[in-house]
Short mmCIF file of C-alpha atoms in Angstrom, two decimals:
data_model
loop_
_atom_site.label_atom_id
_atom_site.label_comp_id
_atom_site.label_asym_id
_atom_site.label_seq_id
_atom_site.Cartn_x
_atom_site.Cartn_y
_atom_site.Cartn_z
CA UNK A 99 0.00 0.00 0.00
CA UNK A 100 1.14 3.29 -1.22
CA UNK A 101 1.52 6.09 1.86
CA UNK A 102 -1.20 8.12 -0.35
CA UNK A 103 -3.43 5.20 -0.43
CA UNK A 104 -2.75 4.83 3.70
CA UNK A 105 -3.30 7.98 4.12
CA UNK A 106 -6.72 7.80 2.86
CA UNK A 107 -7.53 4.38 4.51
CA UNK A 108 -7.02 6.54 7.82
CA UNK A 109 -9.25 9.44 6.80
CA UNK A 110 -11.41 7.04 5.97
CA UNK A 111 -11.32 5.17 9.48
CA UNK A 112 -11.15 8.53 11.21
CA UNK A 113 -14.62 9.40 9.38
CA UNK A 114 -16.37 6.24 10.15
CA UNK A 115 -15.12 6.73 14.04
CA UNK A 116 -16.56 10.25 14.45
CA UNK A 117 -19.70 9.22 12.51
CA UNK A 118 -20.21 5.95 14.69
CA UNK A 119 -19.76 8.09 17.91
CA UNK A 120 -22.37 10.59 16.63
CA UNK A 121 -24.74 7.98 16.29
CA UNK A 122 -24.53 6.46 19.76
CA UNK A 123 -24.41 10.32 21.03
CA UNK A 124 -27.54 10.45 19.21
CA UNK A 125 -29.01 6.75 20.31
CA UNK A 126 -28.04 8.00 24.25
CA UNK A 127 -29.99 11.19 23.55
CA UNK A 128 -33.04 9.40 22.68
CA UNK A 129 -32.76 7.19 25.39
CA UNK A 130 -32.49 10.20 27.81
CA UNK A 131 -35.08 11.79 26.36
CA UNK A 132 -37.51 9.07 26.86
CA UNK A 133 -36.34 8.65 30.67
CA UNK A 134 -37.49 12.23 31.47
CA UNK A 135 -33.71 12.98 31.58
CA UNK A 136 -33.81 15.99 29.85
CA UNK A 137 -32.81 19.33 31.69
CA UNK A 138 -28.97 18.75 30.61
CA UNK A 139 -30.11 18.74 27.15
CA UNK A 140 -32.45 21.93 27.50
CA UNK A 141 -30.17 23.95 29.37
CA UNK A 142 -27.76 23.16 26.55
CA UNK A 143 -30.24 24.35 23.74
CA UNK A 144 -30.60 27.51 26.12
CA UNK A 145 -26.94 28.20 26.05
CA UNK A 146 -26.84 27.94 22.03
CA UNK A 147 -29.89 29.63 21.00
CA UNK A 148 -29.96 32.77 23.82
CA UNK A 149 -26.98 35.96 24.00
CA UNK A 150 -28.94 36.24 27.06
CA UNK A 151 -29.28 32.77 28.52
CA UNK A 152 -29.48 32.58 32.69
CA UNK A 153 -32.95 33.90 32.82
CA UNK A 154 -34.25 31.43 30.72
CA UNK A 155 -31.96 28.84 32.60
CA UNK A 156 -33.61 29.63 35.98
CA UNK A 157 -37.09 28.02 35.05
CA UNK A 158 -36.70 25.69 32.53
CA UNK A 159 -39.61 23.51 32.02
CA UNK A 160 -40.03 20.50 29.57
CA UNK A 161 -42.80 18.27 28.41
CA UNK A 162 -42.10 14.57 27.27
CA UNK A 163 -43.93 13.66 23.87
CA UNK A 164 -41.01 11.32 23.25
CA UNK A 165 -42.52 8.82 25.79
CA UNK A 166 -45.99 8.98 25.25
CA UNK A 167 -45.64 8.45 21.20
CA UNK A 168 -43.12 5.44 21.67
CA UNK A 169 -45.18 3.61 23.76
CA UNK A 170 -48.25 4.22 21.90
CA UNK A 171 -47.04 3.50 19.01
CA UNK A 172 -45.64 -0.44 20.21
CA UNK A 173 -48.69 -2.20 19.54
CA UNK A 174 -46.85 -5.17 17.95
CA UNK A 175 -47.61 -7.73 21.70
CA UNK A 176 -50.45 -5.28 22.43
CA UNK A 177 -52.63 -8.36 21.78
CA UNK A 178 -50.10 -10.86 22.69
CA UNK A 179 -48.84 -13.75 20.24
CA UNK A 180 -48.81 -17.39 20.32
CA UNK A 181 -45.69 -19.00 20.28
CA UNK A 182 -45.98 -22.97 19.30
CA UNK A 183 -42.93 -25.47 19.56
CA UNK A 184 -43.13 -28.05 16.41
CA UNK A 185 -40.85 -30.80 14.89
CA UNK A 186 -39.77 -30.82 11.03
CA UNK A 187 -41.47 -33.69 10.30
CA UNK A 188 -44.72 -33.12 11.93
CA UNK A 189 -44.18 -35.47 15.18
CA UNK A 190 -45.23 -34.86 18.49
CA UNK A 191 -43.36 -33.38 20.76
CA UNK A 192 -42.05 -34.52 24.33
CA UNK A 193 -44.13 -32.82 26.63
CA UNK A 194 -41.22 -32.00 29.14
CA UNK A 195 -39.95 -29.71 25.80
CA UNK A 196 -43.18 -28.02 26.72
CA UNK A 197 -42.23 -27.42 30.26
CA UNK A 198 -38.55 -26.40 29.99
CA UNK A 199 -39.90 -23.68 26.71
CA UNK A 200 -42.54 -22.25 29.26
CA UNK A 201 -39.53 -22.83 32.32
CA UNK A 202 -37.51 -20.61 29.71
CA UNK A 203 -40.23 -18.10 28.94
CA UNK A 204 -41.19 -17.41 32.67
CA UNK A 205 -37.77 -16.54 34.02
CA UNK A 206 -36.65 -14.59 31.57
CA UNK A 207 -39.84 -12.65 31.26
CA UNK A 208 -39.65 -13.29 28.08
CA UNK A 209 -43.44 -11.07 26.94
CA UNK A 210 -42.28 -8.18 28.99
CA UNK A 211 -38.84 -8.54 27.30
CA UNK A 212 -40.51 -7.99 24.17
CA UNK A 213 -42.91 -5.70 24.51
CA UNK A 214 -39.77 -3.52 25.75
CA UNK A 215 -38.15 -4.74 22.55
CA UNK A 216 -40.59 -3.04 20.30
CA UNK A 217 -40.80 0.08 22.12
CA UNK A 218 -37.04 0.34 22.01
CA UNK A 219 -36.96 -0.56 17.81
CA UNK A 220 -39.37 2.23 17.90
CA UNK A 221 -36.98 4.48 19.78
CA UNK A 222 -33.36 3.81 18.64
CA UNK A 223 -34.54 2.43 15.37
CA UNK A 224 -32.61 -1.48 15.83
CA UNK A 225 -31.83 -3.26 19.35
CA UNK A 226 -30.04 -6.43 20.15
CA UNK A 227 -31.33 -9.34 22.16
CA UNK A 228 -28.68 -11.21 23.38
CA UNK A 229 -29.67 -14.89 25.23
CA UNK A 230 -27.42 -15.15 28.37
CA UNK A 231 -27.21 -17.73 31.18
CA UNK A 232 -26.73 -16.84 34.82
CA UNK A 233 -27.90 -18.52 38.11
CA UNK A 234 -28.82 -21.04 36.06
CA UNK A 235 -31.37 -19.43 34.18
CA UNK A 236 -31.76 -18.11 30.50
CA UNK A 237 -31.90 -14.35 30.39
CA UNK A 238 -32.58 -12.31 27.75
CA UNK A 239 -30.11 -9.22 27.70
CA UNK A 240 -31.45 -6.05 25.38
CA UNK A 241 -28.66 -3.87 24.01
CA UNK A 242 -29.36 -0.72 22.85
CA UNK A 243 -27.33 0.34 19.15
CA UNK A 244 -25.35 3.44 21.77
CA UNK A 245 -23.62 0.04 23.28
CA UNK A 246 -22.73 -1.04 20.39
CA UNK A 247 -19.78 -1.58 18.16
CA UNK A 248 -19.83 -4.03 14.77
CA UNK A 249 -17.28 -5.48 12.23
CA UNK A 250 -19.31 -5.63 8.93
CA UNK A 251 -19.15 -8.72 6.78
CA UNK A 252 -16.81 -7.92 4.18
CA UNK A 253 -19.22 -8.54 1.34
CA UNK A 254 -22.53 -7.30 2.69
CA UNK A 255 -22.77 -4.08 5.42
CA UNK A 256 -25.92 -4.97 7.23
CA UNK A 257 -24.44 -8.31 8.60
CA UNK A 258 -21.99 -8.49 11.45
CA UNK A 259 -18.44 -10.20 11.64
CA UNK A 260 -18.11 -9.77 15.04
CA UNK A 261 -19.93 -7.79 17.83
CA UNK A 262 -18.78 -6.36 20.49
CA UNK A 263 -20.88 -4.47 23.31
CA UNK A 264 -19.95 -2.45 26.66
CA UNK A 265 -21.10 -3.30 30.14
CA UNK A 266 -20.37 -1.59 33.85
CA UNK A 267 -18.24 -3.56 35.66
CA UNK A 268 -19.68 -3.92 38.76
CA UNK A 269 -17.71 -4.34 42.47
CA UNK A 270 -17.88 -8.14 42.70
CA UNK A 271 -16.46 -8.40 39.34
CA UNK A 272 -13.59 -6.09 40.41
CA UNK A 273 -13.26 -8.15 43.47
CA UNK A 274 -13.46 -11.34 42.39
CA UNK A 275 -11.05 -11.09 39.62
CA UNK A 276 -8.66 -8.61 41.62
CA UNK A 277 -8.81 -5.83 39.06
CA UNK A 278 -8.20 -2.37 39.32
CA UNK A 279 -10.80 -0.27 41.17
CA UNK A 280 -10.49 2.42 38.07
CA UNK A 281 -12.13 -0.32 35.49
CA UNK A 282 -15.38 1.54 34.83
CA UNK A 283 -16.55 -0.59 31.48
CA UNK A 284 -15.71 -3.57 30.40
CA UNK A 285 -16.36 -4.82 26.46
CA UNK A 286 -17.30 -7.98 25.35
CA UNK A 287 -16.02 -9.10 21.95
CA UNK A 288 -17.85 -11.89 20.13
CA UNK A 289 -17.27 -13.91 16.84
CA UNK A 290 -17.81 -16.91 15.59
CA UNK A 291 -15.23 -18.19 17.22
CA UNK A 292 -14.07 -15.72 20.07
CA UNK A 293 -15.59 -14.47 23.09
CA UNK A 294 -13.18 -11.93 25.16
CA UNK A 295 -13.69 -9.92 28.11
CA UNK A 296 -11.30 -5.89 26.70
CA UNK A 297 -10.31 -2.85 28.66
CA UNK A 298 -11.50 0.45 26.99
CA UNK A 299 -7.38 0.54 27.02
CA UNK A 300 -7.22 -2.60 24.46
CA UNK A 301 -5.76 -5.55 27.29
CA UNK A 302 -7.14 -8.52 27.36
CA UNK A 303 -8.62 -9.61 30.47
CA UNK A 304 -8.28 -12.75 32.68
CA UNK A 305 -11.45 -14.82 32.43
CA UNK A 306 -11.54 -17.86 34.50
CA UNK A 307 -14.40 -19.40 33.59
CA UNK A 308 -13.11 -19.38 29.71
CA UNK A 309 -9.99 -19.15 29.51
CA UNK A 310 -9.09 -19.77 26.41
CA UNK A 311 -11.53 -16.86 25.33
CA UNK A 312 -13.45 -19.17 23.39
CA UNK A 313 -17.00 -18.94 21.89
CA UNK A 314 -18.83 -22.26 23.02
CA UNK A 315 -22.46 -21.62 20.90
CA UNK A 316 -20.08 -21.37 17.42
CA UNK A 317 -22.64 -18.34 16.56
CA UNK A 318 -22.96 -14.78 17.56
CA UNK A 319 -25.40 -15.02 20.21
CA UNK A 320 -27.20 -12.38 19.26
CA UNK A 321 -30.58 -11.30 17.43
CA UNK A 322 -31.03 -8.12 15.36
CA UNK A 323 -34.90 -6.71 16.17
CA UNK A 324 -35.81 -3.95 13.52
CA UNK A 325 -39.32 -2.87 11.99
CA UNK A 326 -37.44 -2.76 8.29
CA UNK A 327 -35.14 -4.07 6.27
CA UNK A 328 -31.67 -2.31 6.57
CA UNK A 329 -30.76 -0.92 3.25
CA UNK A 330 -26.86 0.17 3.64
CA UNK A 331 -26.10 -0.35 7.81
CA UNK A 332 -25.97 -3.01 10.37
CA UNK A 333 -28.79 -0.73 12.53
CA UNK A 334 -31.94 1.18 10.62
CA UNK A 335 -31.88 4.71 11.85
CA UNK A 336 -34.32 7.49 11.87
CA UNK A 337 -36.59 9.03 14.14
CA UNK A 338 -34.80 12.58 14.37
CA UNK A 339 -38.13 14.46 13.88
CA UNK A 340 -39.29 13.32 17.14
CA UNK A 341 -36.32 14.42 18.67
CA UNK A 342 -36.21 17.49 16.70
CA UNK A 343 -39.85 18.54 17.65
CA UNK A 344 -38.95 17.42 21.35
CA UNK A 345 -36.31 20.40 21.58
CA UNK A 346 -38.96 22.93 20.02
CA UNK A 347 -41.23 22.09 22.20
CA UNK A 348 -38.78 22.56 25.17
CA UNK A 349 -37.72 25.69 23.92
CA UNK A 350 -40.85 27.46 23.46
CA UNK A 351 -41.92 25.90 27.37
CA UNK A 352 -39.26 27.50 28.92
CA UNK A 353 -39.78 31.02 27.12
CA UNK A 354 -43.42 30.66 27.44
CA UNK A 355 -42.32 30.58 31.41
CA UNK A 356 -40.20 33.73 31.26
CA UNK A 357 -43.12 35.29 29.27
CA UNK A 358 -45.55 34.75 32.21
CA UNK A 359 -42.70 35.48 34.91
CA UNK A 360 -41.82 38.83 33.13
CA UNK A 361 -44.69 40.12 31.57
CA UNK A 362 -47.54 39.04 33.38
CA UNK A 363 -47.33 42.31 35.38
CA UNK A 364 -46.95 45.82 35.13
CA UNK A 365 -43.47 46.88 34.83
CA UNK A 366 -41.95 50.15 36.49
CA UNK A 367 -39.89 52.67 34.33
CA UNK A 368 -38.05 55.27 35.19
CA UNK A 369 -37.14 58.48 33.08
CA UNK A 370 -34.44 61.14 33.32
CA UNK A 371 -32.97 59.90 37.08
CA UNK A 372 -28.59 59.91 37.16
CA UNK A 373 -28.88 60.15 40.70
CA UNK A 374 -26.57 57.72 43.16
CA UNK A 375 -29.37 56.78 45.27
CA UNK A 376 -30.93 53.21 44.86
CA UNK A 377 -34.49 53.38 43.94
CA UNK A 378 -36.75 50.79 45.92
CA UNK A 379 -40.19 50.21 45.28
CA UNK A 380 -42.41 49.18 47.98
CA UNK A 381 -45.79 50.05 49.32
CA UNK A 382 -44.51 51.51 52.08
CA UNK A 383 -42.29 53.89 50.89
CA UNK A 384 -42.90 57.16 48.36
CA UNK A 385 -41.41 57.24 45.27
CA UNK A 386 -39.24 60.06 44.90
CA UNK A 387 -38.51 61.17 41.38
CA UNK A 388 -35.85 63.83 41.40
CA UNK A 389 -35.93 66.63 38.85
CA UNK A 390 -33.74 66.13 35.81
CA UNK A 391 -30.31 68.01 34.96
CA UNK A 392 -30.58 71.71 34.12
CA UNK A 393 -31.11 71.94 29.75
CA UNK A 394 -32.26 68.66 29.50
CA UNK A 395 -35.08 67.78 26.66
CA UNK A 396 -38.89 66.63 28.72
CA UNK A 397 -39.90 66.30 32.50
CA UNK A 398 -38.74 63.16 34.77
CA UNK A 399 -41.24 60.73 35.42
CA UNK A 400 -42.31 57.70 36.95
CA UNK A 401 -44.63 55.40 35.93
CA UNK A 402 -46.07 51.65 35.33
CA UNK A 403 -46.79 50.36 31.97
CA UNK A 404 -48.80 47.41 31.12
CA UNK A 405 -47.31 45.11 28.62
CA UNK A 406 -49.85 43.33 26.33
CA UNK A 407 -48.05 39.52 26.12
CA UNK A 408 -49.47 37.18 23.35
CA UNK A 409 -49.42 34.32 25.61
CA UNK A 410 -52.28 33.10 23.90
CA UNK A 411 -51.19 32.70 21.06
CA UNK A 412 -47.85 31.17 22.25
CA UNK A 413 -49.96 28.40 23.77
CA UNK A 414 -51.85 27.92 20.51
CA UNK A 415 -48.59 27.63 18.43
CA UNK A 416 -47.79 24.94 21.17
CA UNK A 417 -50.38 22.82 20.91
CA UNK A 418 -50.80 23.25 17.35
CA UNK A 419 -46.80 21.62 17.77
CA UNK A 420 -47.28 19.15 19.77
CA UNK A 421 -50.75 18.09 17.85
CA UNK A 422 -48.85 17.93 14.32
CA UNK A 423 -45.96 15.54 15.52
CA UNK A 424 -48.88 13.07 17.07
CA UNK A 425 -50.70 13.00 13.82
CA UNK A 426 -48.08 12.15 12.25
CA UNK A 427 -46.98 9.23 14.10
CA UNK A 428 -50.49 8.14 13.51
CA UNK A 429 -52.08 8.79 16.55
CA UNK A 430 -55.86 9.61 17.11
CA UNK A 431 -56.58 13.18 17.78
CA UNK A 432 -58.93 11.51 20.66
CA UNK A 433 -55.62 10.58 22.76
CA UNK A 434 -54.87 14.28 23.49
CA UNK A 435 -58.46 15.66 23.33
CA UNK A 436 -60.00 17.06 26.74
CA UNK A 437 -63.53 15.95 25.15
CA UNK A 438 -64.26 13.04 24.62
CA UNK A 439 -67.54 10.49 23.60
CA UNK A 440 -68.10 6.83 22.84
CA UNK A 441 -67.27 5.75 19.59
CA UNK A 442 -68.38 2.64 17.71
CA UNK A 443 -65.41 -0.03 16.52
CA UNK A 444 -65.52 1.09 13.57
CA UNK A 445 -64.96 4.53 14.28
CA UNK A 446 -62.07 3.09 16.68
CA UNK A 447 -61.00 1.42 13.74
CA UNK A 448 -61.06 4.50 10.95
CA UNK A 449 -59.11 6.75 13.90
CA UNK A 450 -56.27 4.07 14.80
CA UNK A 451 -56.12 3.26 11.18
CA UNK A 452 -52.61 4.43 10.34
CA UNK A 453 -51.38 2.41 13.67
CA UNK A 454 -52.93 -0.59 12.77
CA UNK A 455 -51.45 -0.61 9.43
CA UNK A 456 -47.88 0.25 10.80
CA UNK A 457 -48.62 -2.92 12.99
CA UNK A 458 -49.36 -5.16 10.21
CA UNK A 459 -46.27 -3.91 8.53
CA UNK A 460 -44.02 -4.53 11.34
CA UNK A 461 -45.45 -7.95 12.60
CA UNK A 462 -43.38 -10.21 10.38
CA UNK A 463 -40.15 -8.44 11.16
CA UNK A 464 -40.78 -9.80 14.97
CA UNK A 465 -42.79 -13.28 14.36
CA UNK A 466 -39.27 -13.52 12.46
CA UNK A 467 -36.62 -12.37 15.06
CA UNK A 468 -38.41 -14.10 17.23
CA UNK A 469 -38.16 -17.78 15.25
CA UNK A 470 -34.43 -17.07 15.09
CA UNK A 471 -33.64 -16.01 18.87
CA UNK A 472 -35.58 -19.12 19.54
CA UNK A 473 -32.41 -21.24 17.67
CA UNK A 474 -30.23 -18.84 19.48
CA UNK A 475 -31.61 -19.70 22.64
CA UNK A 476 -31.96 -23.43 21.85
CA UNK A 477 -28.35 -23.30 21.37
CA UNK A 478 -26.97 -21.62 24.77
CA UNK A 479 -29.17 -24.01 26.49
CA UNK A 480 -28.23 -27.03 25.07
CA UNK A 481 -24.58 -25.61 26.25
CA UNK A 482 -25.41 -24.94 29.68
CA UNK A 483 -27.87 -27.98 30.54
CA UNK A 484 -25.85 -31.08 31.13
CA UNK A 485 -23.72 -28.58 34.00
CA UNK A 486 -26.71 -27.54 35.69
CA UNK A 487 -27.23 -28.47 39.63
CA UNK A 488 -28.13 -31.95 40.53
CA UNK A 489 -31.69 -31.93 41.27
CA UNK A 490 -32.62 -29.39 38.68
CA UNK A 491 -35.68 -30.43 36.82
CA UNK A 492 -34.51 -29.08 33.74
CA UNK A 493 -30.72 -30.68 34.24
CA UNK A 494 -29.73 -32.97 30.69
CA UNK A 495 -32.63 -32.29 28.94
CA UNK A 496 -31.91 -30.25 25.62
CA UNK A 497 -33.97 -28.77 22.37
CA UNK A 498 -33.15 -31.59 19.78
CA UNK A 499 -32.06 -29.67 16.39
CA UNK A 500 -35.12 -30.07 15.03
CA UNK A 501 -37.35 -28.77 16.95
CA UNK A 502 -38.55 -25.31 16.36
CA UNK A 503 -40.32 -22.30 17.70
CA UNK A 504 -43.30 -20.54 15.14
CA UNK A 505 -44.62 -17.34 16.14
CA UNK A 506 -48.09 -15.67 14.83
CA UNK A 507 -49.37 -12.41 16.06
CA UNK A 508 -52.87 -12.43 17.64
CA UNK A 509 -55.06 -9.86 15.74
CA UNK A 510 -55.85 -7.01 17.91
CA UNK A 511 -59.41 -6.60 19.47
CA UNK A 512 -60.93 -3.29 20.14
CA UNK A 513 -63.48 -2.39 22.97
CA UNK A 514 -66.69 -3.96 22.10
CA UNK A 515 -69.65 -3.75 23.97
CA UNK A 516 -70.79 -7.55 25.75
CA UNK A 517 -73.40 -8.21 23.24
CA UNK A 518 -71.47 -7.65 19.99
CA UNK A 519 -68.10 -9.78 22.07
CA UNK A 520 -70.83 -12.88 22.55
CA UNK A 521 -72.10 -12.79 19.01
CA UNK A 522 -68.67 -13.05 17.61
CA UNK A 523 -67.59 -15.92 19.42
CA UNK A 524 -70.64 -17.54 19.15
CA UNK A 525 -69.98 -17.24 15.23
CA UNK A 526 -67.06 -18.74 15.77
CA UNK A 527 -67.90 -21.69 17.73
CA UNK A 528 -70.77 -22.51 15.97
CA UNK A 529 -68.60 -21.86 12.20
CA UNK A 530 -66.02 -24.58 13.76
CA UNK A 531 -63.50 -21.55 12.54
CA UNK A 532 -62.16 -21.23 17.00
CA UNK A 533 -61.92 -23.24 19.93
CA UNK A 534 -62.65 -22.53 23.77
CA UNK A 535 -58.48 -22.78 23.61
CA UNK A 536 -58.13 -19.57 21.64
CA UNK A 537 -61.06 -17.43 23.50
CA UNK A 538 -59.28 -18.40 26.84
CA UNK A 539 -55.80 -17.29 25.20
CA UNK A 540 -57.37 -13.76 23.59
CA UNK A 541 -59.70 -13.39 26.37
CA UNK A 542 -56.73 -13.55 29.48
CA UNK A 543 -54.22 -13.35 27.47
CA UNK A 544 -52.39 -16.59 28.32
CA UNK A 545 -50.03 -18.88 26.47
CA UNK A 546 -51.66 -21.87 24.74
CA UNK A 547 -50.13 -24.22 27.25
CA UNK A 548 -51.40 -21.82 30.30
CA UNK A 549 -54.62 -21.74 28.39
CA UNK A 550 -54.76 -25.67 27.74
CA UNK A 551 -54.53 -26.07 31.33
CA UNK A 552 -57.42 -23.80 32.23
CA UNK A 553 -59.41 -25.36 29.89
CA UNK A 554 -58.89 -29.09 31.25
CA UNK A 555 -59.38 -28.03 34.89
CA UNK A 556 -62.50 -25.80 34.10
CA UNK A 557 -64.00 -29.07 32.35
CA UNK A 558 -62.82 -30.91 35.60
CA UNK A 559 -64.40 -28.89 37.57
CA UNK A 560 -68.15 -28.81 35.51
CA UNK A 561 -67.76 -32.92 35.19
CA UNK A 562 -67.55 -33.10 39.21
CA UNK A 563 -70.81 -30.51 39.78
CA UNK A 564 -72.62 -32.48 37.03
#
């Protein structure tokens, strides 16, 4: 390589550094902003935008739209899913596989998992789920793109090489292992073949457990969650007109609070006074307005003048702001309307529209990731099993390869009144086209297994009062 042509391979790195940092600044921002943590940022804008900034800094105020639109906008689990084990070949499966996939599910939270998972795709635009195993239990680890750092397949840009990912390092870790108190972060490198523990600093640290810095699943245990396709990137941005309208919103808050402060009273002004003595104004003292210097133009005075704010207006401009940025994330004028009235479902329907069609767009994207963390998860598992405790009910027994998880998105049911929920299901039952399974599963939202269950022992129970 020529020095021109290294030269340009380190602009080039230097580039894709600054640009990868501005994206995680961006990712944290997001992040903060949906955590309420966002006085640092305002103050910030204050300091930019104003000559004349402390004012403005003394009552800041800020109102968080990021939050309400993410989560209103997740609606992919709003109805749940149903999540069914099956073989290639169409055999049945061991019930205990049944058991240790709902063992799995329960203490790892798995729904709650994701249902965060789609509100944070919604957020940062592309989260990892990473399967880990501690205490002897499967977790399920969500990493947020700021975290993140990937080596690109050579050939194709949105697939990753290797991943690697930053985490805390907590004070058992540092005491354990005997390493230095200053040891804030520690990243974890993964390939296909590697798994290391780094300092930020580049050394290689000590793992006992692994010593040999090995990866033992022979994947990267990790799934990509994203509600598109990414066209040029490992992640799928966007999302910086929420942010965007965030700020403006902040900004005109805080003035609107000055505006009140300042102007919501009369204010006193004083003309043609040079004298040394400090001018109070209180009701019980005079006001004392000496006479001006001798050839100067007009009388001294003293007097109060009302401003005439347009606070109104101000107020009209915001919620004519924060309106706009709703509607456009497809959200019913009714969710931020102080009136309100019943509405048939098909009204529901017509006002939700854009949502529901955002749903239906994004639902394969998860009933996908979700099939492949399944084979991600089969595989840690089928690691860690045969060196769990004796006496664990779940010790030894493992996924076989070709078993698999499919995932189907139940449809989403709007309010209904009694009447018009019994005439549906009685079309069903009596049309063959559901079973008392899938009412019990929509109704309580329950797994089909949980919802099996409830159905045998509710039979039980009728068969003994008969």
């Amino acid at each position: 390589m020529t020095p021109i042509e290294q030269t340009i391979q380190n602009l080039l790195l230097t580039s894709r550094r600054i640009s990868a940092e501005e994206f995680k600044q961006s990712i944290e921002k997001r992040l903060d902003y949906y955590r309420d943590h966002q006085l640092p940022y305002l103050l910030e804008l204050i300091s930019e935008q104003f000559a004349h900034a402390d004012p403005l800094a003394i009552q800041p105020h800020f109102f968080n739209i990021v939050k309400p639109i993410v989560n209103e906008t997740s609606m992919v689990y709003r109805s749940g899913a149903r999540r069914t084990l099956f073989r290639n070949n169409g055999d049945e499966i061991d019930p205990k596989l049944f058991e240790l996939w709902q063992n799995i599910q329960n203490t790892s939270r798995y729904d709650a998992v994701m249902k965060t998972v789609n509100r944070m795709v919604n957020l940062c635009g592309t989260v990892l789920v990473k399967p880990s195993f501690r205490k002897n239990s499967l977790k399920l680890d969500i990493i947020t793109p700021n975290l993140v750092d990937i080596v690109q397949e050579e050939n194709d840009p949105t697939e990753a090489a290797a991943i690697s990912y930053i985490r805390p390092t907590t004070q058992t870790y540092i005491e354990s292992y005997g390493q230095s108190p200053s040891l804030q972060v520690i990243i974890h490198y993964w390939d296909d073949e590697k798994y290391l523990r780094i300092s930020p600093t580049g050394d290689i640290l000590d793992n006992p457990t692994n010593p040999d810095g090995i990866n033992p699943y022979k994947v990267l245990p990790f799934v990509r969650f994203a509600n598109q396709i990414p066209l040029d990137n490992f992640f799928v941005e966007g999302g910086e007109d929420l942010i965007i309208a965030q700020d403006n919103i902040n900004i005109k808050l805080t003035q609107l609070n000055y505006l009140v402060k300042m102007q919501s009273f009369s204010v006193p002004v004083l003309v043609g006074y040079r004298g040394s003595e400090k001018i109070t104004i209180s009701p019980g003292k005079p006001i004392i307005v000496p006479l001006g210097s001798v050839g100067e133009q007009g009388e001294p005075d003293f007097r109060f003048e009302t401003p005439n704010p347009q606070i109104g207006e101000l107020i009209k401009l915001l919620e004519h702001e924060i309106i706009r940025i709703f509607r456009a994330y497809g959200i019913s004028s009714a969710d931020f309307s102080l009136q309100g009235q019943t509405k048939s479902g098909f009204a529901l329907v017509m006002e939700n529209l854009k949502l529901l069609e955002s749903r239906e767009n994004e639902l394969p994207f998860y009933e996908d990731g979700e099939e492949e963390l399944f084979e991600i998860i089969k595989r840690v598992w089928n690691y860690h099993s045969p060196y769990l405790p004796a006496g664990h009910p779940f010790r030894g027994i493992k996924f076989p390869d070709d078993v698999h998880l499919q995932v189907s998105g139940n449809d989403i049911s709007l309010p209904k009144t009694t009447s018009e929920e019994v005439a549906e299901w009685k079309f069903m039952f009596e049309h063959k086209l559901a079973t008392p399974i899938d009412y019990l599963m929509r109704r309580y939202k329950l797994s089909e297994q949980e919802a099996q269950e409830r159905w045998e022992r509710t039979k039980q129970w009728w068969g003994n009062v008969i």
